[in-house]
Every structure is written in C-alpha cells, then in structure tokens.
Amino acid sequence: MTMRDVLQLRPLEGASLLAGSSGLDREVTNAMVMEGPDVQKWGRPGLVLVTSFFALVPLSPAQRDEFFSTIRNLGIAGIIYKPGRTSPDLLSSCRDTCEAIAMPLVRMDPSVTFEDVLMDVMGTVIDSNARLLDSFYDMHLKTMRLAIQQPSIYQVVSQLRENIGCDVTFVNRVEDARVGTSEGASGWSSLHLEELPEQGYQGYRYFEAALGYRGGTMGSGLAVRIPSQSLTSCYLIAHRKPEDVSAFQRMTIENFVNLLMIELLKQEAIDQRLYNRNNMLVHDLIQGRFTSHDEIDQAVSELGIGAHALYQVMLVRLSIDDPMESDRIGDLLLTFRRRVRRLYPNSVFFEGNNRLSFLRNHTSGSVGFDAGEVTRILGEMHADAGLPDFAHLIVLSGHEDRYSIPKANDQVLSIYRLFDSNQLSNRCVRYDDLGFYKFLVDVGDPSKLASYMDSRLSRLHSESPEGFRTLITLCKCECNYKEAANQLYVHPKTVRYRVGRIREEYGIDVHATDDMMQVLLADKLVALLGPDWEPELNER
C-alpha cells in the first residue's frame, strides 16, 4: 500500500492533500499516533504519522526543522493531520516544509477519530501481508515439489525465471562458474556487489549487482548470497533493478535460494567425503608412508594420477595480513585449490593449516606446474576485493618418478626451511633454479649437513645463540650495523660490542669475505637442520 492508496480509505473520504504530492508513491507499512516529537526513538520506514501537530507547538523553528529532517531520513511514508489544536501559522509552516521534502501531508475530517484511521491503515497492511504470506506458502510448496525431483542448477534457475519474469544467474565466484537462463545473463565480464538495507520478510543478505559487459555497457540486478558451510561466494542474481523487484518476487527468490542451498549442501557432503579420503592418501604418499612399490601403485591408482611417468610437488603457503581476518584462511585455500584443480585436472593436494601441497602427474619435465600460471592465479586472488589481503610463497620441486615422490616433497620442505619466508613474500622458488643450494637440499642426512658447518660457528651456536643470531643478522644486512640493530631491537653499539667479543673469543671476523660466507652458509644449514638442532660433541 502507498500513500496514494491511503487517500482512498473510507475514513479519509473528503480528505485533502495539503502538500507533498510527489511523494504519494511512498510505501506504507504501518500507522501510529504521534504523541511527542522524539520520532527518532520509535520511527521507522513506511510509518504514517497521525497527528494534530500539537507536539510541535513548544518547539522552536530550528527544532521543527530538525524534526522534519529526521522523519525524512527515517523514511516516514506521510503525515495525516487532524485540525483543531494548532494555529494557522504552525500549519502553514509545516505545509511548506512538507512540500519542500516531498512528504505527503493529508488533512483529515475533524469529525473522524484517530482510531478509525489507524484501524483502516493497519488493517489494509495486515491483509496485504497475509496475502503475501499465503502466496509465499504456495510458492514454498511448489519449490519443495521441485526439490523432490532433485533438479540441476540450470533447472532451478529456469523455473525461477518462469516465476519472476526475468533472467536469472547462479554464480560461484570461487570457481568463476555461472549458470544463466540466457547468454546475456552469464556473459558479463565484471561483477560489483553493494549490500542493500534489510527489508521485511528477508531471510538472506541482498546486494545490488552492477554488471559490466564487454564493450563498456552496464547492467544491474538483485543478488542474494546463498549460505553454505564452505562456499562463501555463491550468489543468485535476478537481472532486474532491485527497486523493481516486488515483495512477492523477493519471497519467490528466497524459496529458490532455499532450494539451491539444499543442492549445494548435498554437493558439499560428497566433496567433503572425497576431500577427507584423498587428503590423507596424498599425505601418506608424499610423506613416504607406503613401504612397497605395490602400495604406491595402488595409491596413485586410487587418486587417479598414475597415467604418466613423472611427478612434481608444489608447496603453497598463504598468510593473511590482518590478524582480525585470520578465520578467512579457508576462503583463500579453497579459492586457490579449486582454480589450480581447474587448470591441472590431473593433480591432487594435501591441506594443512595455511599450506597446500599439490602433487601433479605429467609426461616430462617441461610440462609440470607452470610457475607463471600459478603466479597469475594468485595475482587474480590478490586483486579480488572479496578476498582478504594476503601474502604467498610458492615452492616447486624437481621432477621424480612415482617411487621418489617423498624425495620431491623433501625438496620443497627443505627449500621452505632454507630461505627466510619473510624475504620470499609473494615469490615463487623452483628447485631447478637453486644453483649451489641444490647441494644442501640434496644432502638430506642431518649428520652430513652439520659436518659442513665451520666448527667455530657450531661452537658459537651452542654456547651463545644470541651471538650467533647477531652475526647472521649483521651479514644479511651487509654489515650495516644500524640496520642490524633495528632488526635485533638493540643499539648499534651493542651489535659492535657483541661482534668484537665474538672476534676475540671465536676468531670469526665478519669483515673477512671467507668468514662472512661461512656465517651465511651456517644460517642455511641451521634452517635445514631445524630449530632443535644442537652440535654433537665431536662437532664442537
């Protein structure tokens, strides 16, 4: 019901419109007698105020202006004025203000009571809502009958199009998958969503969708987010301006959102079972838990990655910049792994905390994981405003046969430990590009690695971890004492004092090229040996 409809109600026969004719199409949701000017405490959109304006008599002109400004901002539908208790000057002032803000001001017959007006307005609204709910129930029964048929997503959007009379698109933004009722409904190249204020009978989050098409043309629609346990970026878009979607059409859309939510939950349950099974199988395979060739053959066969001779491991670490958004790491991992799987269907993965380990089966060393393609995927994710800001690190192994998959995994884990992860933010490191560091990665045996460390530095690491860390930091900073002090949170003089003591007691001079090289090598060796490593007595 609108204010135009209110004028047709029986108690308002003979009423006159004093101002605000351009606002007669405002929607009416309820009516209330105004007993005080504190409308900001109880006013709400669509409310009709029934008043004699007596509550405005004690107010100053500035306070009255503030009152009308407040009802305009609240979305009050209109004012029904009963004469008899206010002066002509006050009425004239109110009429002028209502005309200026397009607020319908209706003068009712003095003989009609407030109760008559309230009952007719509220009764009409209640009847309208009851009819709307009846229609919603009928539509709910139709969608439940459709659900029993286990329809495809295309069948769901097609049925919705028939019921609301406009094109419809289902969108999965994680996979950039679209199912539309026409080529134009799914052919847009960009999508921007802006959340809309909540309305009555609304169970989901609504957005205004701005759709960009090739050639620069734009379109708009009403988008509804489809809730699910893991797919946080699925939407149903009705290709019609939000203001042109009626209350009944919104209810119809919500019924079909319910139906899509059921379909997505079923798919998620299937995906979760496969995920749990494959996740542990991949983990056991890359960790070398299978002791015989037959077990390895069976594992790669079950995972569907046994067609080719070679395998490569890719380790990806993602870290969210803002700790307040750390709970969204799952969105990043899900988005990345689905896009990689779409690019490399013959790959499987293991997920743990904020890391993903992918295993790909391929024919030759030239067609493993493409660092450029993987970097492109991450670049698109960095540019996606719907995802939290994050940093990434990609590590690619060499190419091994199926019985040496654990070796490929050891390569990426060693590289991950070998380099400072902060220095490698948003980088891709390939085993094939390591050069001399390949030697350290391939040694593998901790006792052999430890034997390559300068005995003076082994002793320093054991006797003075703080001094060892000071030398490492200073060498990484190219002997810049101020920069090293900043990283160590000490004074530059403290760094010089520690370095001088180490030179006297251990004979290590970081200004000598050979000693600096030994310090930097020791840093890499300790990274590979792990934080708990301690030199053996014979190493000291």
Coordinates of C-alpha atoms in Angstrom, one line a residue:
M1 CA 0.0 0.0 0.0
T2 CA 1.2 3.5 -0.8
M3 CA 0.1 6.9 0.4
R4 CA -2.0 7.2 -2.7
D5 CA -3.9 4.1 -1.6
V6 CA -4.3 5.6 1.9
L7 CA -6.3 8.5 0.4
Q8 CA -8.9 6.0 -0.9
L9 CA -9.6 4.5 2.5
R10 CA -13.2 5.1 3.9
P11 CA -12.2 7.3 6.9
L12 CA -10.3 9.7 4.6
E13 CA -13.3 10.3 2.3
G14 CA -13.3 14.1 1.8
A15 CA -9.7 14.5 3.0
S16 CA -7.5 16.9 1.2
L17 CA -3.8 16.7 0.2
L18 CA -2.1 19.9 1.5
A19 CA 1.5 19.1 0.4
G20 CA 3.9 16.5 -0.9
S21 CA 2.0 15.2 -3.9
S22 CA 5.3 14.0 -5.5
G23 CA 5.7 11.6 -2.5
L24 CA 2.4 9.8 -2.9
D25 CA 4.0 6.6 -4.1
R26 CA 5.8 6.1 -0.8
E27 CA 5.2 2.6 0.6
V28 CA 3.1 2.3 3.8
T29 CA 3.9 -0.4 6.4
N30 CA 2.1 0.8 9.5
A31 CA 0.4 3.8 11.2
M32 CA 0.9 5.4 14.6
V33 CA -0.4 8.4 16.5
M34 CA 2.4 10.9 17.2
E35 CA 2.2 12.0 20.8
G36 CA 5.7 13.5 21.0
P37 CA 8.4 14.9 18.7
D38 CA 11.0 12.2 19.6
V39 CA 10.4 10.4 16.4
Q40 CA 14.0 9.2 16.2
K41 CA 13.3 6.8 19.0
W42 CA 10.3 4.9 17.5
G43 CA 10.0 6.0 13.9
R44 CA 10.8 3.5 11.1
P45 CA 10.5 3.4 7.3
G46 CA 6.9 3.3 5.9
L47 CA 5.3 4.6 9.0
V48 CA 2.3 7.0 8.7
L49 CA 2.1 9.6 11.4
V50 CA -1.4 10.6 12.5
T51 CA -1.2 13.9 14.4
S52 CA -2.7 17.3 15.3
F53 CA 0.8 18.7 15.3
F54 CA 0.2 19.7 18.9
A55 CA 3.5 18.0 19.9
L56 CA 5.3 20.6 17.7
V57 CA 3.8 23.7 19.4
P58 CA 6.5 24.0 22.2
L59 CA 9.4 23.6 19.7
S60 CA 11.4 26.5 18.2
P61 CA 11.6 26.9 14.4
A62 CA 15.1 25.3 14.4
Q63 CA 13.8 22.3 16.4
R64 CA 10.8 21.9 14.0
D65 CA 13.2 21.9 11.0
E66 CA 15.2 19.2 12.8
F67 CA 12.0 17.1 13.4
F68 CA 11.1 17.2 9.6
S69 CA 14.7 16.4 8.7
T70 CA 14.6 13.4 11.0
I71 CA 11.3 12.0 9.6
R72 CA 12.6 12.4 6.0
N73 CA 15.8 10.5 6.9
L74 CA 13.9 7.8 8.6
G75 CA 11.7 7.2 5.6
I76 CA 8.4 8.1 7.1
A77 CA 5.7 7.5 4.5
G78 CA 3.4 10.5 5.2
I79 CA 1.5 12.6 7.7
I80 CA -2.3 12.6 8.3
Y81 CA -3.2 15.9 10.0
K82 CA -6.3 16.4 12.2
P83 CA -7.1 20.1 12.5
G84 CA -8.3 21.8 15.7
R85 CA -5.3 22.1 18.1
T86 CA -2.7 24.1 16.1
S87 CA -2.5 27.7 14.9
P88 CA -2.7 28.6 11.1
D89 CA 0.8 29.8 11.2
L90 CA 2.2 26.5 12.5
L91 CA 0.1 24.6 9.9
S92 CA 1.4 26.9 7.1
S93 CA 5.0 26.4 8.2
C94 CA 4.5 22.6 8.4
R95 CA 2.9 22.6 4.9
D96 CA 5.7 24.5 3.4
T97 CA 8.3 22.1 4.9
C98 CA 6.4 19.0 3.8
E99 CA 6.2 20.3 0.2
A100 CA 10.0 21.0 0.2
I101 CA 10.8 17.5 1.3
A102 CA 8.1 15.7 -0.8
M103 CA 6.4 14.4 2.4
P104 CA 2.6 13.8 1.7
L105 CA 0.6 15.9 4.2
V106 CA -3.1 14.9 4.3
R107 CA -5.8 16.9 6.1
M108 CA -8.5 14.6 7.5
D109 CA -12.1 15.5 8.5
P110 CA -12.1 16.8 12.1
S111 CA -15.1 14.5 12.9
V112 CA -13.2 11.3 12.1
T113 CA -11.3 9.7 15.0
F114 CA -7.7 8.7 15.1
E115 CA -8.8 5.1 15.8
D116 CA -10.8 4.9 12.6
V117 CA -7.8 6.0 10.5
L118 CA -5.4 3.7 12.4
M119 CA -7.6 0.6 12.0
D120 CA -8.2 1.1 8.3
V121 CA -4.5 1.7 7.5
M122 CA -3.2 -1.1 9.7
G123 CA -6.0 -3.5 8.7
T124 CA -5.1 -3.0 5.0
V125 CA -1.4 -3.5 5.7
I126 CA -2.2 -6.7 7.6
D127 CA -4.5 -8.0 4.9
S128 CA -1.8 -7.3 2.3
N129 CA 0.8 -9.1 4.4
A130 CA -1.5 -12.1 4.9
R131 CA -2.0 -12.4 1.2
L132 CA 1.8 -12.1 0.7
L133 CA 2.4 -14.9 3.2
D134 CA -0.3 -17.1 1.6
S135 CA 1.5 -16.6 -1.8
F136 CA 4.8 -17.4 -0.1
Y137 CA 3.4 -20.6 1.3
D138 CA 2.0 -21.7 -2.1
M139 CA 5.4 -21.0 -3.7
H140 CA 7.1 -22.9 -0.9
L141 CA 5.0 -26.0 -1.7
K142 CA 5.9 -25.7 -5.4
T143 CA 9.7 -25.4 -4.7
M144 CA 9.5 -28.4 -2.3
R145 CA 7.9 -30.5 -5.0
L146 CA 10.6 -29.4 -7.4
A147 CA 13.3 -30.4 -4.7
I148 CA 11.9 -33.9 -4.7
Q149 CA 12.8 -34.2 -8.3
Q150 CA 16.5 -33.4 -7.5
P151 CA 16.8 -30.8 -10.2
S152 CA 20.1 -29.5 -11.7
I153 CA 21.1 -25.9 -11.0
Y154 CA 20.0 -25.0 -14.6
Q155 CA 16.6 -26.4 -13.9
V156 CA 16.3 -24.4 -10.7
V157 CA 17.2 -21.0 -12.4
S158 CA 15.0 -21.8 -15.3
Q159 CA 12.0 -22.4 -13.0
L160 CA 12.7 -19.2 -11.1
R161 CA 12.8 -17.2 -14.4
E162 CA 9.3 -18.5 -15.2
N163 CA 8.0 -17.4 -11.8
I164 CA 9.5 -13.9 -11.7
G165 CA 9.7 -13.0 -15.4
C166 CA 13.4 -12.0 -15.8
D167 CA 16.7 -13.7 -16.5
V168 CA 18.4 -15.4 -13.6
T169 CA 22.1 -16.4 -13.0
F170 CA 23.7 -18.7 -10.4
V171 CA 27.3 -17.6 -9.7
N172 CA 30.1 -19.4 -7.8
R173 CA 32.7 -16.6 -7.5
V174 CA 35.4 -19.0 -6.1
E175 CA 35.4 -21.1 -9.3
D176 CA 34.1 -18.3 -11.6
A177 CA 31.3 -20.7 -12.6
R178 CA 28.0 -19.3 -13.9
V179 CA 24.7 -20.9 -14.8
G180 CA 22.3 -18.5 -16.5
T181 CA 19.0 -18.6 -18.3
S182 CA 20.4 -16.8 -21.4
E183 CA 23.7 -15.9 -22.9
G184 CA 23.4 -12.3 -21.7
A185 CA 22.6 -13.5 -18.1
S186 CA 26.0 -15.1 -17.8
G187 CA 28.1 -13.2 -20.3
W188 CA 29.1 -10.3 -18.2
S189 CA 32.9 -9.7 -17.6
S190 CA 32.8 -7.9 -14.2
L191 CA 30.6 -8.0 -11.1
H192 CA 30.5 -5.5 -8.2
L193 CA 28.2 -6.1 -5.2
E194 CA 26.9 -3.5 -2.8
E195 CA 24.8 -4.7 0.2
L196 CA 21.3 -3.4 0.5
P197 CA 19.5 -2.5 3.7
E198 CA 17.4 -5.3 5.2
Q199 CA 13.7 -5.3 4.5
G200 CA 10.7 -7.1 5.9
Y201 CA 10.4 -10.9 5.2
Q202 CA 14.0 -11.1 4.3
G203 CA 16.0 -14.2 5.3
Y204 CA 19.2 -13.7 3.4
R205 CA 21.6 -10.9 2.5
Y206 CA 20.7 -8.9 -0.5
F207 CA 23.0 -6.9 -2.8
E208 CA 22.7 -4.5 -5.7
A209 CA 24.7 -6.1 -8.5
A210 CA 26.5 -3.9 -11.0
L211 CA 27.3 -6.0 -14.1
G212 CA 29.9 -4.9 -16.7
Y213 CA 29.8 -6.3 -20.2
R214 CA 32.4 -6.2 -23.0
G215 CA 32.2 -3.0 -24.9
G216 CA 31.5 -0.9 -21.8
T217 CA 27.8 -1.5 -21.4
M218 CA 26.5 -1.9 -17.9
G219 CA 23.6 -3.8 -16.3
S220 CA 22.1 -4.2 -12.9
G221 CA 20.4 -6.9 -10.9
L222 CA 19.4 -8.1 -7.4
A223 CA 21.8 -10.6 -5.9
V224 CA 21.2 -12.9 -3.0
R225 CA 24.1 -14.6 -1.2
I226 CA 23.4 -18.4 -0.8
P227 CA 24.6 -19.6 2.6
S228 CA 26.7 -22.7 2.8
Q229 CA 29.3 -24.3 5.0
S230 CA 32.2 -23.8 2.8
L231 CA 31.1 -21.9 -0.4
T232 CA 31.0 -18.4 0.9
S233 CA 30.9 -16.7 -2.6
C234 CA 27.8 -18.2 -4.2
Y235 CA 25.0 -15.8 -5.4
L236 CA 21.7 -15.9 -7.2
I237 CA 21.2 -12.9 -9.4
A238 CA 17.8 -11.7 -10.8
H239 CA 18.6 -9.4 -13.7
R240 CA 16.2 -6.6 -12.7
K241 CA 16.8 -3.4 -10.8
P242 CA 16.4 -4.0 -7.1
E243 CA 13.7 -1.3 -6.8
D244 CA 11.6 -3.1 -9.5
V245 CA 11.6 -6.4 -7.7
S246 CA 8.3 -6.8 -5.8
A247 CA 7.9 -8.2 -2.3
F248 CA 6.3 -11.4 -3.8
Q249 CA 9.2 -11.8 -6.2
R250 CA 11.6 -11.5 -3.4
M251 CA 9.8 -14.2 -1.5
T252 CA 9.9 -16.3 -4.6
I253 CA 13.6 -15.8 -4.9
E254 CA 14.1 -16.8 -1.3
N255 CA 12.3 -20.0 -1.9
F256 CA 14.6 -20.8 -4.7
V257 CA 17.6 -19.8 -2.7
N258 CA 16.5 -22.4 -0.1
L259 CA 16.4 -25.0 -2.9
L260 CA 19.9 -24.1 -4.2
M261 CA 21.2 -24.2 -0.6
I262 CA 20.0 -27.8 -0.3
E263 CA 21.6 -28.7 -3.6
L264 CA 24.9 -27.1 -2.5
L265 CA 24.9 -28.9 0.8
K266 CA 24.4 -32.2 -0.9
Q267 CA 27.4 -31.5 -3.2
E268 CA 29.5 -30.3 -0.2
A269 CA 28.8 -33.5 1.6
I270 CA 30.0 -35.5 -1.3
D271 CA 33.0 -33.2 -1.8
Q272 CA 33.9 -33.4 1.9
R273 CA 34.0 -37.2 1.9
L274 CA 36.3 -37.2 -1.1
Y275 CA 38.4 -34.5 0.4
N276 CA 38.9 -36.4 3.7
R277 CA 39.8 -39.6 1.9
N278 CA 42.1 -38.0 -0.7
N279 CA 43.7 -35.6 1.8
M280 CA 45.1 -38.4 3.9
L281 CA 46.0 -40.6 0.9
V282 CA 48.1 -37.7 -0.6
H283 CA 49.7 -37.0 2.8
D284 CA 50.8 -40.6 3.2
L285 CA 52.1 -40.7 -0.3
I286 CA 54.3 -37.6 -0.2
Q287 CA 55.5 -38.4 3.3
G288 CA 56.7 -41.9 2.2
R289 CA 54.4 -43.9 4.5
F290 CA 53.9 -46.6 1.9
T291 CA 56.7 -49.2 2.2
S292 CA 56.4 -51.1 -1.1
H293 CA 56.0 -50.4 -4.7
D294 CA 52.7 -52.2 -4.8
E295 CA 51.3 -49.9 -2.1
I296 CA 52.5 -46.9 -4.0
D297 CA 51.0 -48.2 -7.3
Q298 CA 47.6 -48.7 -5.6
A299 CA 47.7 -45.2 -4.0
V300 CA 48.4 -43.4 -7.3
S301 CA 45.7 -45.5 -9.0
E302 CA 43.1 -44.6 -6.4
L303 CA 44.0 -41.0 -6.7
G304 CA 43.7 -41.2 -10.5
I305 CA 47.3 -39.9 -11.1
G306 CA 49.0 -42.9 -12.4
A307 CA 48.9 -42.3 -16.2
H308 CA 52.3 -40.7 -16.7
A309 CA 55.9 -41.3 -15.6
L310 CA 56.8 -38.1 -13.7
Y311 CA 55.5 -36.3 -10.6
Q312 CA 56.1 -32.8 -9.2
V313 CA 55.2 -31.3 -5.8
M314 CA 54.2 -27.7 -5.3
L315 CA 54.1 -26.2 -1.8
V316 CA 52.0 -23.1 -1.4
R317 CA 51.8 -21.1 1.8
L318 CA 49.2 -18.3 2.3
S319 CA 49.2 -15.9 5.2
I320 CA 46.5 -13.2 5.8
D321 CA 47.9 -9.7 6.5
D322 CA 45.2 -8.6 9.0
P323 CA 45.1 -10.9 12.1
M324 CA 41.4 -9.9 12.6
E325 CA 40.6 -11.8 9.3
S326 CA 42.6 -14.9 10.1
D327 CA 39.5 -17.0 10.2
R328 CA 39.1 -16.5 6.4
I329 CA 42.2 -18.5 5.6
G330 CA 39.8 -21.3 4.5
D331 CA 38.3 -19.0 1.8
L332 CA 41.8 -18.4 0.3
L333 CA 42.8 -22.1 0.4
L334 CA 39.5 -23.1 -1.2
T335 CA 39.7 -20.5 -3.9
F336 CA 43.3 -21.4 -4.8
R337 CA 43.0 -25.1 -4.8
R338 CA 39.8 -25.0 -7.0
R339 CA 41.4 -22.8 -9.5
V340 CA 44.6 -24.9 -9.6
R341 CA 42.5 -28.1 -10.0
R342 CA 40.6 -26.5 -12.9
L343 CA 44.0 -25.6 -14.5
Y344 CA 45.6 -29.0 -13.7
P345 CA 42.8 -31.7 -13.5
N346 CA 45.4 -34.4 -13.0
S347 CA 46.6 -33.0 -9.7
V348 CA 45.7 -33.8 -6.1
F349 CA 46.5 -32.0 -2.9
F350 CA 47.0 -32.2 0.8
E351 CA 45.9 -29.3 3.0
G352 CA 47.3 -28.5 6.4
N353 CA 46.9 -25.2 8.4
N354 CA 47.8 -22.4 6.0
R355 CA 49.7 -24.6 3.5
L356 CA 48.7 -26.7 0.4
S357 CA 50.9 -29.4 -1.1
F358 CA 49.9 -30.3 -4.7
L359 CA 51.1 -33.4 -6.5
R360 CA 50.9 -33.5 -10.3
N361 CA 51.4 -36.4 -12.6
H362 CA 52.8 -35.4 -16.0
T363 CA 54.8 -36.7 -19.0
S364 CA 58.0 -34.7 -19.0
G365 CA 60.0 -32.1 -17.0
S366 CA 58.8 -29.4 -19.3
V367 CA 55.1 -29.7 -18.5
G368 CA 54.9 -29.8 -14.7
F369 CA 53.4 -26.9 -12.7
D370 CA 53.8 -23.7 -14.7
A371 CA 55.2 -21.1 -12.3
G372 CA 53.8 -18.3 -14.5
E373 CA 50.2 -19.7 -14.5
V374 CA 50.2 -20.4 -10.7
T375 CA 51.5 -16.8 -10.1
R376 CA 48.7 -15.5 -12.4
I377 CA 46.1 -17.3 -10.3
L378 CA 47.5 -15.8 -7.1
G379 CA 47.7 -12.3 -8.8
E380 CA 43.9 -12.5 -9.6
M381 CA 43.3 -13.5 -6.0
H382 CA 45.3 -10.5 -4.7
A383 CA 43.2 -8.2 -6.9
D384 CA 39.8 -9.8 -5.8
A385 CA 38.2 -7.3 -3.4
G386 CA 36.1 -10.1 -2.0
L387 CA 39.1 -11.9 -0.5
P388 CA 41.3 -10.7 2.4
D389 CA 44.7 -9.2 1.8
F390 CA 47.4 -11.9 2.0
A391 CA 51.0 -12.9 1.2
H392 CA 52.0 -16.1 -0.6
L393 CA 55.1 -18.3 -1.1
I394 CA 55.3 -20.9 -3.9
V395 CA 57.9 -23.7 -3.9
L396 CA 58.2 -26.1 -6.8
S397 CA 60.2 -29.4 -6.6
G398 CA 62.1 -31.1 -9.3
H399 CA 60.6 -34.0 -11.4
E400 CA 60.7 -37.5 -9.9
D401 CA 59.2 -40.9 -10.6
R402 CA 56.3 -42.3 -8.5
Y403 CA 58.6 -44.2 -6.2
S404 CA 60.6 -41.0 -5.4
I405 CA 57.6 -38.7 -4.6
P406 CA 58.8 -38.3 -1.0
K407 CA 62.1 -37.0 -2.3
A408 CA 60.2 -34.3 -4.3
N409 CA 58.3 -33.4 -1.1
D410 CA 61.6 -33.2 0.9
Q411 CA 62.9 -30.8 -1.7
V412 CA 60.0 -28.3 -1.2
L413 CA 60.2 -28.6 2.6
S414 CA 63.9 -28.1 2.6
I415 CA 63.6 -25.0 0.4
Y416 CA 60.8 -23.7 2.6
R417 CA 63.2 -24.0 5.6
L418 CA 66.3 -22.9 3.7
F419 CA 65.1 -19.4 2.9
D420 CA 63.7 -16.7 5.2
S421 CA 60.0 -16.8 4.5
N422 CA 59.6 -13.0 5.1
Q423 CA 62.2 -12.3 2.4
L424 CA 60.3 -14.6 0.0
S425 CA 56.9 -12.9 0.4
N426 CA 54.9 -13.2 -2.8
R427 CA 57.6 -15.2 -4.5
C428 CA 58.0 -18.4 -6.4
V429 CA 61.1 -20.6 -5.9
R430 CA 61.9 -23.6 -8.1
Y431 CA 64.2 -26.4 -7.2
D432 CA 65.6 -26.3 -10.7
D433 CA 66.7 -22.7 -10.1
L434 CA 68.5 -23.2 -6.8
G435 CA 72.0 -23.5 -8.2
F436 CA 74.5 -24.2 -5.4
Y437 CA 71.8 -24.6 -2.8
K438 CA 70.7 -27.8 -4.5
F439 CA 73.7 -29.4 -2.9
L440 CA 72.4 -28.5 0.6
V441 CA 68.8 -29.7 -0.2
D442 CA 70.0 -33.0 -1.7
V443 CA 72.3 -33.9 1.2
G444 CA 69.3 -34.8 3.3
D445 CA 71.3 -36.6 6.1
P446 CA 71.5 -34.1 9.1
S447 CA 74.8 -35.5 10.3
K448 CA 76.4 -34.8 6.9
L449 CA 74.8 -31.3 6.8
A450 CA 76.1 -30.5 10.2
S451 CA 79.7 -31.5 9.2
Y452 CA 79.7 -28.7 6.6
M453 CA 79.4 -26.0 9.2
D454 CA 82.5 -24.1 10.3
S455 CA 83.5 -25.6 13.8
R456 CA 83.8 -22.1 15.2
L457 CA 80.2 -21.3 14.3
S458 CA 79.0 -24.7 15.6
R459 CA 80.5 -23.8 19.0
L460 CA 79.1 -20.3 18.9
H461 CA 75.6 -21.6 18.0
S462 CA 75.8 -23.9 21.1
E463 CA 77.4 -21.5 23.6
S464 CA 75.9 -18.2 22.5
P465 CA 72.7 -18.4 20.4
E466 CA 72.3 -14.6 20.8
G467 CA 75.8 -14.0 19.4
F468 CA 75.1 -16.5 16.6
R469 CA 71.9 -14.6 15.7
T470 CA 73.7 -11.3 15.8
L471 CA 76.3 -12.4 13.3
I472 CA 73.7 -13.9 11.0
T473 CA 71.6 -10.7 11.1
L474 CA 74.6 -8.4 10.5
C475 CA 75.8 -10.5 7.5
K476 CA 72.3 -10.4 6.0
C477 CA 72.3 -6.6 6.4
E478 CA 75.6 -6.5 4.5
C479 CA 77.5 -5.3 7.7
N480 CA 75.1 -2.4 8.2
Y481 CA 75.3 -2.1 12.0
K482 CA 72.3 0.3 12.2
E483 CA 70.0 -1.9 10.1
A484 CA 71.1 -5.0 12.1
A485 CA 70.4 -3.2 15.4
N486 CA 66.9 -2.3 14.2
Q487 CA 66.2 -5.9 13.4
L488 CA 67.6 -7.1 16.7
Y489 CA 65.9 -4.3 18.7
V490 CA 69.2 -3.2 20.3
H491 CA 71.5 -0.2 20.0
P492 CA 74.2 -0.3 17.2
K493 CA 76.9 -0.1 19.9
T494 CA 75.5 -3.3 21.3
V495 CA 75.9 -5.0 17.9
R496 CA 79.5 -3.8 17.7
Y497 CA 80.3 -5.0 21.2
R498 CA 78.9 -8.5 20.5
V499 CA 80.8 -8.7 17.2
G500 CA 84.0 -7.6 18.8
R501 CA 83.7 -10.2 21.6
I502 CA 83.0 -13.0 19.1
R503 CA 86.0 -12.0 17.1
E504 CA 88.2 -12.2 20.2
E505 CA 86.8 -15.4 21.6
Y506 CA 86.0 -17.4 18.4
G507 CA 88.2 -15.8 15.8
I508 CA 85.3 -15.0 13.4
D509 CA 85.7 -11.7 11.6
V510 CA 82.6 -10.9 9.5
H511 CA 84.5 -8.2 7.6
A512 CA 86.6 -11.0 6.0
T513 CA 85.0 -12.4 2.9
D514 CA 85.6 -16.1 3.8
D515 CA 84.2 -15.7 7.3
M516 CA 81.1 -13.8 6.0
M517 CA 80.5 -16.6 3.6
Q518 CA 80.8 -19.2 6.4
V519 CA 78.3 -17.3 8.5
L520 CA 75.7 -17.1 5.7
L521 CA 76.2 -20.8 4.9
A522 CA 75.7 -21.6 8.6
D523 CA 72.4 -19.8 8.6
K524 CA 71.2 -22.0 5.7
L525 CA 72.5 -25.2 7.4
V526 CA 70.7 -24.3 10.7
A527 CA 67.5 -23.7 8.8
L528 CA 67.7 -27.2 7.2
L529 CA 68.8 -28.8 10.5
G530 CA 65.8 -27.3 12.4
P531 CA 65.4 -25.1 15.5
D532 CA 66.1 -28.0 17.9
W533 CA 69.5 -29.0 16.4
E534 CA 72.5 -29.0 18.7
P535 CA 76.0 -29.8 17.7
E536 CA 77.4 -33.1 18.7
L537 CA 80.5 -33.1 21.0
N538 CA 82.7 -34.1 18.1
E539 CA 81.3 -31.3 16.0
R540 CA 82.4 -28.7 18.6

